[in-house]
mmCIF file of C-alpha atoms in Angstrom:
data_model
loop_
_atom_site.group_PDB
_atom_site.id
_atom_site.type_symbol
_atom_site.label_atom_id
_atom_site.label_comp_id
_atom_site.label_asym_id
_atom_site.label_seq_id
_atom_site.Cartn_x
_atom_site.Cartn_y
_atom_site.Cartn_z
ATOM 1 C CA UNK A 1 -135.665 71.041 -130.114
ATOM 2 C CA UNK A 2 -135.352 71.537 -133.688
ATOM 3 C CA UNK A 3 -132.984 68.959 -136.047
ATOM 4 C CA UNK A 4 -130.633 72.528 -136.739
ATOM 5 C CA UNK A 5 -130.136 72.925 -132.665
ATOM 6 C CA UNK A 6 -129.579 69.016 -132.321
ATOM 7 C CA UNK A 7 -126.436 69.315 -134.417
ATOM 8 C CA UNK A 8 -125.350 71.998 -133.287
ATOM 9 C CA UNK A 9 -125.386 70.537 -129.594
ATOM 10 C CA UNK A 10 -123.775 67.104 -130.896
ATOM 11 C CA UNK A 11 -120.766 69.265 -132.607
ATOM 12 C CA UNK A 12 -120.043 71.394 -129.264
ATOM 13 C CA UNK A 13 -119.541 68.569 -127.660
ATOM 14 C CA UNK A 14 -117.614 66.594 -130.030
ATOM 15 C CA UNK A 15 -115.294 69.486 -129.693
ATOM 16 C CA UNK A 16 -115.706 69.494 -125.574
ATOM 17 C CA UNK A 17 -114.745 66.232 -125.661
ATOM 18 C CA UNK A 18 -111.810 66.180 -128.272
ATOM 19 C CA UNK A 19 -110.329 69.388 -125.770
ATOM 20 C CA UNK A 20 -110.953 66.642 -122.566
ATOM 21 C CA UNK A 21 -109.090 64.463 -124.055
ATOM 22 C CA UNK A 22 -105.926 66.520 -125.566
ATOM 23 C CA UNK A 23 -105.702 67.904 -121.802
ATOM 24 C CA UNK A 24 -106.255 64.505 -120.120
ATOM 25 C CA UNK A 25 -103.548 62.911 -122.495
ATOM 26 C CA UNK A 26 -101.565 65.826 -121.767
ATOM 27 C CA UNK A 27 -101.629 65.205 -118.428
ATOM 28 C CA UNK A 28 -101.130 61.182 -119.065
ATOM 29 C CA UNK A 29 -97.696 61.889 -120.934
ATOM 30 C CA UNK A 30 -96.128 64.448 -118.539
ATOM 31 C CA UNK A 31 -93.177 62.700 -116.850
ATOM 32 C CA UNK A 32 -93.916 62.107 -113.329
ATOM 33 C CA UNK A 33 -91.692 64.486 -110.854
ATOM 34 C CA UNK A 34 -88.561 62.456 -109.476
ATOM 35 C CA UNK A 35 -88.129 65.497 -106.716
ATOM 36 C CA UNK A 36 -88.069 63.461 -103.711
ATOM 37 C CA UNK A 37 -86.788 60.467 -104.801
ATOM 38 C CA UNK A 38 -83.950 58.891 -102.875
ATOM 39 C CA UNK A 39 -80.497 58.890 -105.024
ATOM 40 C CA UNK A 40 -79.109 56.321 -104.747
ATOM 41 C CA UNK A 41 -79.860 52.040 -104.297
ATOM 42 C CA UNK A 42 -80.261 50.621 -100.592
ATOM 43 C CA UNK A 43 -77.286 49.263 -99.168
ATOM 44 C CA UNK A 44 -76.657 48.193 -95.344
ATOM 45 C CA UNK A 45 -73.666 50.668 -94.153
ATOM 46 C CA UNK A 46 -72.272 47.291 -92.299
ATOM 47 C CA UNK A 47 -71.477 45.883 -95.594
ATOM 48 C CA UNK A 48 -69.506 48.572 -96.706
ATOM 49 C CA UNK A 49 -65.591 47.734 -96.606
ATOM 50 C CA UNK A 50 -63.831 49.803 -99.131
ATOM 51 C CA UNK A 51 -64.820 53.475 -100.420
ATOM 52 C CA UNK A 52 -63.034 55.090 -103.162
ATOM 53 C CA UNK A 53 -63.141 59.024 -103.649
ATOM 54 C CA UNK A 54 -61.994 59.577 -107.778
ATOM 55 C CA UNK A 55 -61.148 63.372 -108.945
ATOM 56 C CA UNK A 56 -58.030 65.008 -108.895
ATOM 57 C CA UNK A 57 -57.420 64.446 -105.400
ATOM 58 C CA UNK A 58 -58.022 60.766 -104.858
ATOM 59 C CA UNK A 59 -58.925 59.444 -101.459
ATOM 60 C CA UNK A 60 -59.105 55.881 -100.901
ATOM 61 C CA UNK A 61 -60.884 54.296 -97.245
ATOM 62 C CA UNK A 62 -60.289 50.431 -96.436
ATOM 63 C CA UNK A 63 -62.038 48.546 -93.923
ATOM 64 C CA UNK A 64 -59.371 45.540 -93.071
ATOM 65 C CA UNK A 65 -58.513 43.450 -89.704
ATOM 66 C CA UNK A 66 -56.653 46.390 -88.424
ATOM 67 C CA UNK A 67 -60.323 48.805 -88.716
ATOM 68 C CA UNK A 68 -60.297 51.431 -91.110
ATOM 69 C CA UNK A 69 -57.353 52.803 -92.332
ATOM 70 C CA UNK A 70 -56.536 55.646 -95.498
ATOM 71 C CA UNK A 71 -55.098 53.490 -98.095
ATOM 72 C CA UNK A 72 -54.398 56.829 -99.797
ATOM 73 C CA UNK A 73 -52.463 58.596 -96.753
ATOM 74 C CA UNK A 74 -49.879 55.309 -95.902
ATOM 75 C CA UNK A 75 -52.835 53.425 -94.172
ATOM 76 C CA UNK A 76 -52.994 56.205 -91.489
ATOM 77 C CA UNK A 77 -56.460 54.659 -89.593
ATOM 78 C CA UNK A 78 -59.521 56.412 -90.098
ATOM 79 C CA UNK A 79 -62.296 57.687 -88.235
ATOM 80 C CA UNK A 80 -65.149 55.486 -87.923
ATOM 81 C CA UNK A 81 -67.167 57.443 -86.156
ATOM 82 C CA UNK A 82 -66.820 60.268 -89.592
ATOM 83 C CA UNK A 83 -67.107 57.552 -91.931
ATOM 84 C CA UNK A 84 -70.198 56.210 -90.713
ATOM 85 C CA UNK A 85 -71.857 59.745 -90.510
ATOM 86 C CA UNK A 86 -70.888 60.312 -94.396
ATOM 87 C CA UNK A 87 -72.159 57.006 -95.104
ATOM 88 C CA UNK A 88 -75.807 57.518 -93.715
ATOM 89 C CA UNK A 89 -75.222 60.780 -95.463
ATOM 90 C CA UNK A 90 -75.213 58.799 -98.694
ATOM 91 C CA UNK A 91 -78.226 56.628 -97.667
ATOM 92 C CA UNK A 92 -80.523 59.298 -96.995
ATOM 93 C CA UNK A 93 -79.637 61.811 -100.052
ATOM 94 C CA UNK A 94 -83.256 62.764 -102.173
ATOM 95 C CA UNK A 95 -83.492 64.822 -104.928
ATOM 96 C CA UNK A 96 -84.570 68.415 -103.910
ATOM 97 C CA UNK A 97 -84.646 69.905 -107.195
ATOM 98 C CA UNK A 98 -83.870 69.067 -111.035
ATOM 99 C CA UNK A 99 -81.051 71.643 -112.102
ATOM 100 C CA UNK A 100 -82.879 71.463 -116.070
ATOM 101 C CA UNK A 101 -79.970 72.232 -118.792
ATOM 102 C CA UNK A 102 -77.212 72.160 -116.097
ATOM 103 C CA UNK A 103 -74.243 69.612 -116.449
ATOM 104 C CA UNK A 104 -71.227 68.514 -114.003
ATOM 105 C CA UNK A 105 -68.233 70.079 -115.018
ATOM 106 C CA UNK A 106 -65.166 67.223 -113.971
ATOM 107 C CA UNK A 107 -67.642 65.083 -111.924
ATOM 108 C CA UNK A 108 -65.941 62.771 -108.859
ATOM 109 C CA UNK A 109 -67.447 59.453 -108.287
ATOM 110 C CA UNK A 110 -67.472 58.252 -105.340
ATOM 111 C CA UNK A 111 -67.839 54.428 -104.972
ATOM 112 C CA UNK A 112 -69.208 52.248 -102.188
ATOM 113 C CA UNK A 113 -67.850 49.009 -102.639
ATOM 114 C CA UNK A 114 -68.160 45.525 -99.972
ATOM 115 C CA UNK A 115 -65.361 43.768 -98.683
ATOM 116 C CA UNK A 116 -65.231 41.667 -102.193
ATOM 117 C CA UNK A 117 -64.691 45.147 -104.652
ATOM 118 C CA UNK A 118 -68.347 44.910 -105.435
ATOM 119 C CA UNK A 119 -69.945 47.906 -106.119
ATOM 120 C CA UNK A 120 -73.024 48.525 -103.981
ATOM 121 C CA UNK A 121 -73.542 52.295 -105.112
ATOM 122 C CA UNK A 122 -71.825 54.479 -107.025
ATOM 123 C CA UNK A 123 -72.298 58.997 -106.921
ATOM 124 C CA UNK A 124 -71.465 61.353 -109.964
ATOM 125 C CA UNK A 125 -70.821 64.514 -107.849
ATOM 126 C CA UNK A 126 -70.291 68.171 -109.015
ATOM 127 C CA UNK A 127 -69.864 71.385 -107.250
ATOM 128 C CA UNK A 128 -71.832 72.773 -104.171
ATOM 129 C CA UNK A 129 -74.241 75.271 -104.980
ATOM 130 C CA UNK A 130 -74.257 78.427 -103.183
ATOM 131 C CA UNK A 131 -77.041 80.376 -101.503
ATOM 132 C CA UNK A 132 -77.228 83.930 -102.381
ATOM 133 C CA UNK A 133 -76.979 86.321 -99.432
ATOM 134 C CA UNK A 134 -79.996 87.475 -97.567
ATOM 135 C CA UNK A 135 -80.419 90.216 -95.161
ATOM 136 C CA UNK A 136 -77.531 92.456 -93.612
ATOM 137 C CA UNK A 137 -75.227 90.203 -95.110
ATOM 138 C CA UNK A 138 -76.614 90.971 -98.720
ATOM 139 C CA UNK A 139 -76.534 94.463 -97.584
ATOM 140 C CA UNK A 140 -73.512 94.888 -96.754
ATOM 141 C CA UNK A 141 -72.283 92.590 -99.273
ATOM 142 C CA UNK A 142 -71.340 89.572 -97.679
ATOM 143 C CA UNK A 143 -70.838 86.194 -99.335
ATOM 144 C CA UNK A 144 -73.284 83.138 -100.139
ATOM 145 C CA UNK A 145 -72.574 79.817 -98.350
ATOM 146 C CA UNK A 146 -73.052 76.077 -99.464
ATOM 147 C CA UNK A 147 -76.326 74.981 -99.366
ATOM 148 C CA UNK A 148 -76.170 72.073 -101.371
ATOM 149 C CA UNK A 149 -74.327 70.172 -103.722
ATOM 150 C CA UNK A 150 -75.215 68.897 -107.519
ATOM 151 C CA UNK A 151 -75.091 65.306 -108.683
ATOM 152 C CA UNK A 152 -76.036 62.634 -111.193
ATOM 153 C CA UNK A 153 -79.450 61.108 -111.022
ATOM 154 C CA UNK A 154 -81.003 58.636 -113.372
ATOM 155 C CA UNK A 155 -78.964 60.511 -116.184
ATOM 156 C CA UNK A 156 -80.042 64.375 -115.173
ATOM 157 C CA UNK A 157 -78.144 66.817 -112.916
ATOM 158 C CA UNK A 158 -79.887 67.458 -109.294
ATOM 159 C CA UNK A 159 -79.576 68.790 -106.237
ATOM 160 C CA UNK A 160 -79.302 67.600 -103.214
ATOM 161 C CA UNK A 161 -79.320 69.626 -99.479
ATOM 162 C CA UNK A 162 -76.203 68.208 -98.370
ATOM 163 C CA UNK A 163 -72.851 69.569 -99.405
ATOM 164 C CA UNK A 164 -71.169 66.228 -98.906
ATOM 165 C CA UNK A 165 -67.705 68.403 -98.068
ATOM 166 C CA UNK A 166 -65.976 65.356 -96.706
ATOM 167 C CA UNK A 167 -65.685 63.789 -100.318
ATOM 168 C CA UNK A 168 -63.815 66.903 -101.736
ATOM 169 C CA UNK A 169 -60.051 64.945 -101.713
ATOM 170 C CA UNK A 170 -59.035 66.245 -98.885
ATOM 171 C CA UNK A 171 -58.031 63.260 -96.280
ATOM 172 C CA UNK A 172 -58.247 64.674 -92.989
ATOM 173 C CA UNK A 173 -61.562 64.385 -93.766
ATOM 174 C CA UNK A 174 -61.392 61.053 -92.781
ATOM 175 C CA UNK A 175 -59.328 61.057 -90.031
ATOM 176 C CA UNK A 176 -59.039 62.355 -85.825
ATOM 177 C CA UNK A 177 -56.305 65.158 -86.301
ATOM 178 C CA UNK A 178 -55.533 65.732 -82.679
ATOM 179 C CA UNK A 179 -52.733 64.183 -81.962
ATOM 180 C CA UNK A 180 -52.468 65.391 -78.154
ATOM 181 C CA UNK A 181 -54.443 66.504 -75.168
ATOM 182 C CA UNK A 182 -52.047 67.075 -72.321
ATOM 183 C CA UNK A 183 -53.593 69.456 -69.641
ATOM 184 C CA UNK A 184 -51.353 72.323 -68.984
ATOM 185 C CA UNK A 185 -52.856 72.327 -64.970
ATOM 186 C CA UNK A 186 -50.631 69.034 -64.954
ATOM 187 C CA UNK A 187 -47.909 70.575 -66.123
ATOM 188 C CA UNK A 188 -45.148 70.597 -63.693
ATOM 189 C CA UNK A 189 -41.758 70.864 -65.842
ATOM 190 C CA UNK A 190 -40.654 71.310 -69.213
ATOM 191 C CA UNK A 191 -36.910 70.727 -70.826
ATOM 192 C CA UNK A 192 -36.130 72.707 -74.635
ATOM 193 C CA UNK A 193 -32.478 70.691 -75.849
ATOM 194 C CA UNK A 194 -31.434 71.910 -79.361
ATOM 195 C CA UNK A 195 -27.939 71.040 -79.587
ATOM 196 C CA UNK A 196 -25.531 71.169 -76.512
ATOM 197 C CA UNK A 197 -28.480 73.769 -75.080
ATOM 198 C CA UNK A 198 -30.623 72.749 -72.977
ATOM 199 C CA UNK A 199 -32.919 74.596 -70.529
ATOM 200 C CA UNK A 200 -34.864 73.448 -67.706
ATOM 201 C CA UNK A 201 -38.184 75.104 -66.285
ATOM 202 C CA UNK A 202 -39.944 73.844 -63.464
ATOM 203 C CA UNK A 203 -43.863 75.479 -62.054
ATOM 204 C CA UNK A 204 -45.121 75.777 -58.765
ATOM 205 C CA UNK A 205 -48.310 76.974 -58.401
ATOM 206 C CA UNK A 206 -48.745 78.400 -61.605
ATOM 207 C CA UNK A 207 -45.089 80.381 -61.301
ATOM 208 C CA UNK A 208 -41.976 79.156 -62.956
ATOM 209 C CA UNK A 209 -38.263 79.096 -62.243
ATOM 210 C CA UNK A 210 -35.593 78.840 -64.437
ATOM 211 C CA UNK A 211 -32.644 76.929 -63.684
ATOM 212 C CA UNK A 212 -29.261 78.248 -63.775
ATOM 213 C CA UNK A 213 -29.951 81.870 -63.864
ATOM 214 C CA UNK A 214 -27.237 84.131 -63.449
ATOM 215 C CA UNK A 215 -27.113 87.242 -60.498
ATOM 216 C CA UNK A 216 -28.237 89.609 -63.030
ATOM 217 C CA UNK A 217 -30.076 87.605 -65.257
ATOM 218 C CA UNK A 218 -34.743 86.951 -64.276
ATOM 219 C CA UNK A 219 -36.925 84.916 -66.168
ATOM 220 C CA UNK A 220 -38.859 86.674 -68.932
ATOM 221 C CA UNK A 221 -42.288 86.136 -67.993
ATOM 222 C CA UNK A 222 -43.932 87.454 -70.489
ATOM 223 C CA UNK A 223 -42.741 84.599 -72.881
ATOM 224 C CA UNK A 224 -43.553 81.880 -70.621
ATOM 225 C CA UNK A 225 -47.430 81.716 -71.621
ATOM 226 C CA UNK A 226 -47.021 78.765 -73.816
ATOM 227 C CA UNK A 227 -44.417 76.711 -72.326
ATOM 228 C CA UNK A 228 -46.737 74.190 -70.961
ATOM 229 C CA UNK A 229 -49.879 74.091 -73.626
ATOM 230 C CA UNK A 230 -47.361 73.273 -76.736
ATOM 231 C CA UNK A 231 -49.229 69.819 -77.029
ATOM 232 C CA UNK A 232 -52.939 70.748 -75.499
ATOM 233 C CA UNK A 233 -54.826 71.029 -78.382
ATOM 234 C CA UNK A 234 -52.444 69.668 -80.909
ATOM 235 C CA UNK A 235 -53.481 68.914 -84.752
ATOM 236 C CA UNK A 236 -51.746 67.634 -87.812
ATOM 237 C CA UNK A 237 -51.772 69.052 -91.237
ATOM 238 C CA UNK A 238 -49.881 65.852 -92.894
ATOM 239 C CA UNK A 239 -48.130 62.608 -92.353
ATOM 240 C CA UNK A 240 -44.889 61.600 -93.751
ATOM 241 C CA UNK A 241 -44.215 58.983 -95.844
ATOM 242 C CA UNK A 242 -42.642 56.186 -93.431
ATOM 243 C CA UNK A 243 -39.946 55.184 -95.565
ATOM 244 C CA UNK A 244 -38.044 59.054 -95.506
ATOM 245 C CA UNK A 245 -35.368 58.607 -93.309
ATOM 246 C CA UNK A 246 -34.456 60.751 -90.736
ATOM 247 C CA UNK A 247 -32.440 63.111 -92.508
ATOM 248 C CA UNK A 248 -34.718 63.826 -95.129
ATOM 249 C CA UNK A 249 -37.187 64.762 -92.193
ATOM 250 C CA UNK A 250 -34.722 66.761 -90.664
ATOM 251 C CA UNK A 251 -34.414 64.938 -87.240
ATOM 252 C CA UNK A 252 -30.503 64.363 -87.487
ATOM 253 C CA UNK A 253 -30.562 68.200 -86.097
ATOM 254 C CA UNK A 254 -34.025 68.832 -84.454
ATOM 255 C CA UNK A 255 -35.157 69.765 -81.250
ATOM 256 C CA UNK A 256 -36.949 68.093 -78.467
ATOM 257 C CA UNK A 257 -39.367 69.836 -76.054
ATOM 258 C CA UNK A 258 -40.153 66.868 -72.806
ATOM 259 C CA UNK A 259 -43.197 67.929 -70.911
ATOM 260 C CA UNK A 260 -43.344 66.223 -67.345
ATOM 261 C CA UNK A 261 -47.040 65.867 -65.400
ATOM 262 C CA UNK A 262 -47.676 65.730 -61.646
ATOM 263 C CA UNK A 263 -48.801 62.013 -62.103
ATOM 264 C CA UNK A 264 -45.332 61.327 -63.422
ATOM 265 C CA UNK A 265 -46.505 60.994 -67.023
ATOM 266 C CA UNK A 266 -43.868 62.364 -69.699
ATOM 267 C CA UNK A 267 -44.726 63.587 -73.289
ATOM 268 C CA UNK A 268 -42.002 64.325 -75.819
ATOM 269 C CA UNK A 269 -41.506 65.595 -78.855
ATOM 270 C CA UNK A 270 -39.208 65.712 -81.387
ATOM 271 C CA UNK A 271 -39.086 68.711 -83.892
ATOM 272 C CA UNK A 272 -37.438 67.743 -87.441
ATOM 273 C CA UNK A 273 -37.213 70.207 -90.644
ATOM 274 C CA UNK A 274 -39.725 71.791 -92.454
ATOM 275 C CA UNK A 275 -42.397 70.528 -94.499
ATOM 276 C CA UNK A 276 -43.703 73.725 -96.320
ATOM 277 C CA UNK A 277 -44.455 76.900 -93.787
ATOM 278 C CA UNK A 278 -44.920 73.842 -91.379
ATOM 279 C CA UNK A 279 -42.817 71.524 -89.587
ATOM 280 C CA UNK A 280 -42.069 67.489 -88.719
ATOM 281 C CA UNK A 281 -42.433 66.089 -85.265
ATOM 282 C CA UNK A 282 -42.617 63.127 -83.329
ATOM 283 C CA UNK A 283 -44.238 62.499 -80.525
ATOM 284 C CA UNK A 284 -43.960 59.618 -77.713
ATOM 285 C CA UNK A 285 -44.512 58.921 -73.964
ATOM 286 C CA UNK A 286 -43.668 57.319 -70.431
ATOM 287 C CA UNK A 287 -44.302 56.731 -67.311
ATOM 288 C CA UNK A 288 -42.833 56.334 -63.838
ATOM 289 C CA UNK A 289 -45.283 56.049 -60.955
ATOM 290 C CA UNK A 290 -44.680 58.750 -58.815
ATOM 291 C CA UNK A 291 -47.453 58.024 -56.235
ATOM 292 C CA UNK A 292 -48.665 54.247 -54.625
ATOM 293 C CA UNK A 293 -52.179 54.324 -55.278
ATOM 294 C CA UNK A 294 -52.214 51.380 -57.922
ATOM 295 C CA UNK A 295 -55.415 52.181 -59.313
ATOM 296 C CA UNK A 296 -54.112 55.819 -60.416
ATOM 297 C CA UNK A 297 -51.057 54.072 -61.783
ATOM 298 C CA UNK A 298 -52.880 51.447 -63.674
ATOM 299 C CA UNK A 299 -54.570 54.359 -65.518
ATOM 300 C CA UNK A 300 -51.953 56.338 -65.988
ATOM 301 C CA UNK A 301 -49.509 53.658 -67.933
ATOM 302 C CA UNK A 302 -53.241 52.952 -69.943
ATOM 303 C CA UNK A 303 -53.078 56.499 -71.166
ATOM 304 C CA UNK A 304 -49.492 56.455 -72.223
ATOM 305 C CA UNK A 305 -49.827 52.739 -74.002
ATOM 306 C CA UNK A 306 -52.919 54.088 -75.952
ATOM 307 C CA UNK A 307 -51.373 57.596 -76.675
ATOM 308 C CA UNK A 308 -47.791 55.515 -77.946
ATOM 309 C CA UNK A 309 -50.009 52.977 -79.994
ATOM 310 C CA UNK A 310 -51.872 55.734 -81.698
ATOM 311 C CA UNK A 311 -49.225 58.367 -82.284
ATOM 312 C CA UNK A 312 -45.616 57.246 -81.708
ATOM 313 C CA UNK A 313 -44.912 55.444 -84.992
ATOM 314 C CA UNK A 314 -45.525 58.463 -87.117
ATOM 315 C CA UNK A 315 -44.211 61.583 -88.471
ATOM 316 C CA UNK A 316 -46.764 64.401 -88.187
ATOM 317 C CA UNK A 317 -46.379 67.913 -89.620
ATOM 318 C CA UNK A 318 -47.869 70.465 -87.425
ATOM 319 C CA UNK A 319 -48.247 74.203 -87.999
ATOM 320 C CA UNK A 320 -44.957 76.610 -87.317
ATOM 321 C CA UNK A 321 -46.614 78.330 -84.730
ATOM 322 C CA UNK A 322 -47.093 75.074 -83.021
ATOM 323 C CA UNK A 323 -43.879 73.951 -83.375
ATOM 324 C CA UNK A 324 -41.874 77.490 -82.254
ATOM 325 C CA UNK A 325 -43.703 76.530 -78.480
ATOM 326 C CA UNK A 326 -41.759 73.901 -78.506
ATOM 327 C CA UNK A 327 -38.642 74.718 -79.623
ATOM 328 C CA UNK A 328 -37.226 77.982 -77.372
ATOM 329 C CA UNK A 329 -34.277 78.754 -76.653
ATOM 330 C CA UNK A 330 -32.007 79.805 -73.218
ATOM 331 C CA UNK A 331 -31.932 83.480 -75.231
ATOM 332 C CA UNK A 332 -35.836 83.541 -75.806
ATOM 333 C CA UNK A 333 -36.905 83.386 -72.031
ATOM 334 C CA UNK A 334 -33.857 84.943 -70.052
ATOM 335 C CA UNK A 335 -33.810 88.731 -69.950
ATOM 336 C CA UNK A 336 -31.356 91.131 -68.183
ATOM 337 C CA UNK A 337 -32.539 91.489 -64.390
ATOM 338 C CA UNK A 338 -33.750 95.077 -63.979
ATOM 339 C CA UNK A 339 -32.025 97.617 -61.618
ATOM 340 C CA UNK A 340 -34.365 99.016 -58.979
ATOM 341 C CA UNK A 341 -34.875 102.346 -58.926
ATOM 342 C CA UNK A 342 -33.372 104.988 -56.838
ATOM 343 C CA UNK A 343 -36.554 105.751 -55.103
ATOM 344 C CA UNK A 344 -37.332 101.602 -54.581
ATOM 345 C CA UNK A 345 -33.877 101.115 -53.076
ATOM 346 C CA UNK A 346 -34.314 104.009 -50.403
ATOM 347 C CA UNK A 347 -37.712 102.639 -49.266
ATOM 348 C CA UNK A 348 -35.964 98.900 -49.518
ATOM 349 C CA UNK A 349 -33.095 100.735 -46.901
ATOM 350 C CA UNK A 350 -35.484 102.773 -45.112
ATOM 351 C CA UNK A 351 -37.560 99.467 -44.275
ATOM 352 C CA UNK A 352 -34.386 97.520 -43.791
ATOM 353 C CA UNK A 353 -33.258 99.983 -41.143
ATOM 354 C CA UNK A 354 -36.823 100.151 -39.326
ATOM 355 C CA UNK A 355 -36.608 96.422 -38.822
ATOM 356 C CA UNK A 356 -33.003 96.939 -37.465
ATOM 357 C CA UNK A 357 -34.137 99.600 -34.724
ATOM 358 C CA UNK A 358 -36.368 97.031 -33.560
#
């Protein structure tokens, strides 16, 4: 190999190896990928005792002798069961994705503090991203859905799977919202008083009978379908604040709907004003043993001392259309008793006279 070839060998790979290293060093500098990476610090979900939801629409959770309450919503108590889920939630969030050049517009914290204020983790959160549309629903131009929801991470905007929905301000979040479960098969009477009115239904095998109906007055039966599910499957959109009085709730002139069960448990509830297109109740129970089997009647005044504890010192607001089940009137169930016809009475007479001839 000639001196001429030698240098020209030793200069290719001076330049080989300058190109190694530019791409090696290239490689050396390039920030490692934090996709992955859990969000935010360990902390043991038993610790937690206070969690405070910032934003416009502040929500504040406090962990005290009395369990969990919404310090934000007149200590109404909380949901453990939902506050533990979100919490875990928090625990497990990883990065899925770096949203490059993106920034959170208004961002809520939300902060995770023990039972001394500490701070054991704190969450910049923005808005939920939304998935676009795939399939029919693209085609026929449906709507994307939350898939995911953006937050702060080691100073950069991410995304993370979870929508975190619970920690938008809103504290029912937080909370049970059924207020009451009463099974309309119990159901044997119910009592609307509004006023100096008051009407009284009793049911018998699924049929019911008014009392005090006139000769030509019948029971509307077509508007009887809801007089005994008014509280099975009732939810609350707000509580009041306790220190409104009465009349400010609108109680002074309210109703009260009394539902009375087989097992001689009684629910009532008290219908105040307004509150928006909904309206205020209050809601309470008793019980009178109505049979002698002691173990029946131990449960029974269990049920009402749990349901009174839980429910009977506040003032929920319930939906309108809840609330109208409750509160009918003599005028909305009573109808004029129909004449039978001309051919119906002959046959009545014809079979009233074929009895008589025998």
């Amino acid at each position: 190999m000639t001196t001429k070839n030698l240098v020209i060998l030793g200069a290719a790979a001076v330049v080989l190896g300058g190109t190694a290293w530019v791409l090696n060093s290239g490689k050396q500098m390039k920030a490692p990928s934090i996709v992955g990476e859990k969000i935010l610090p360990a902390f043991d979900v038993a610790d937690v005792a206070r969690l405070e939801i910032g934003g416009d629409k502040k929500v504040s959770l406090v962990a005290n002798d009395k369990g969990w309450q919404l310090a934000s919503l007149y200590n109404y108590p909380a949901d453990v069961t939902k506050i533990r889920e979100n919490l875990l939630k928090l625990t497990e969030l990883k990065v899925g994705q770096v949203a490059n050049g993106k920034k959170l517009d208004k961002p809520v914290t939300v902060d995770i503090q023990n039972a001394a204020g500490k701070s054991l983790a704190a969450l910049p959160m923005g808005g939920t991203h939304t998935a676009k549309p795939k399939g029919q629903a693209a085609m026929y131009g449906g709507g994307g859905y939350p898939d995911g929801r953006y937050v702060e991470y080691k100073g950069k905007t991410v995304l993370v799977k979870e929508t975190l929905d619970a920690f938008d301000g809103d504290p029912k979040k937080w909370v049970d919202t059924r207020i009451a479960s009463v099974s309309s098969s119990d159901v044997k009477a119910v009592k609307f008083a509004q006023g100096k009115e008051v009407v009284n239904l009793t049911k018998k095998d699924s049929t019911w009978t008014l009392e005090g109906l006139g000769p030509k007055e019948e029971l509307d039966t077509s508007k009887t379908y809801s007089l005994d599910s008014a509280l099975s499957y009732l939810d609350f959109t707000n509580v009041a604040d306790p220190k409104k009085t009465d009349a400010e709730l609108g109680f002074t002139t309210g109703a009260v709907y009394t539902v009375s069960l087989k097992n001689g448990q009684t629910y009532t509830a008290k219908v105040g004003g307004k509150e928006g297109s909904d309206r205020w109740i209050r809601l309470s129970a008793e019980f009178k043993a109505v049979g002698t089997n002691a173990t029946e009647n131990a449960a029974c005044e269990k049920t009402v001392k749990e349901f009174n504890e839980k429910v009977a010192k506040w003032t929920y607001a319930v939906s309108s259309y809840s609330a109208d089940s409750m509160t009918k009137k003599r005028a909305d169930l009573v109808k004029a008793k129909e004449e039978p016809k001309k051919d119906d009475a002959k046959k009545a007479d014809a079979k009233k006279d074929e009895k008589a001839a025998k």
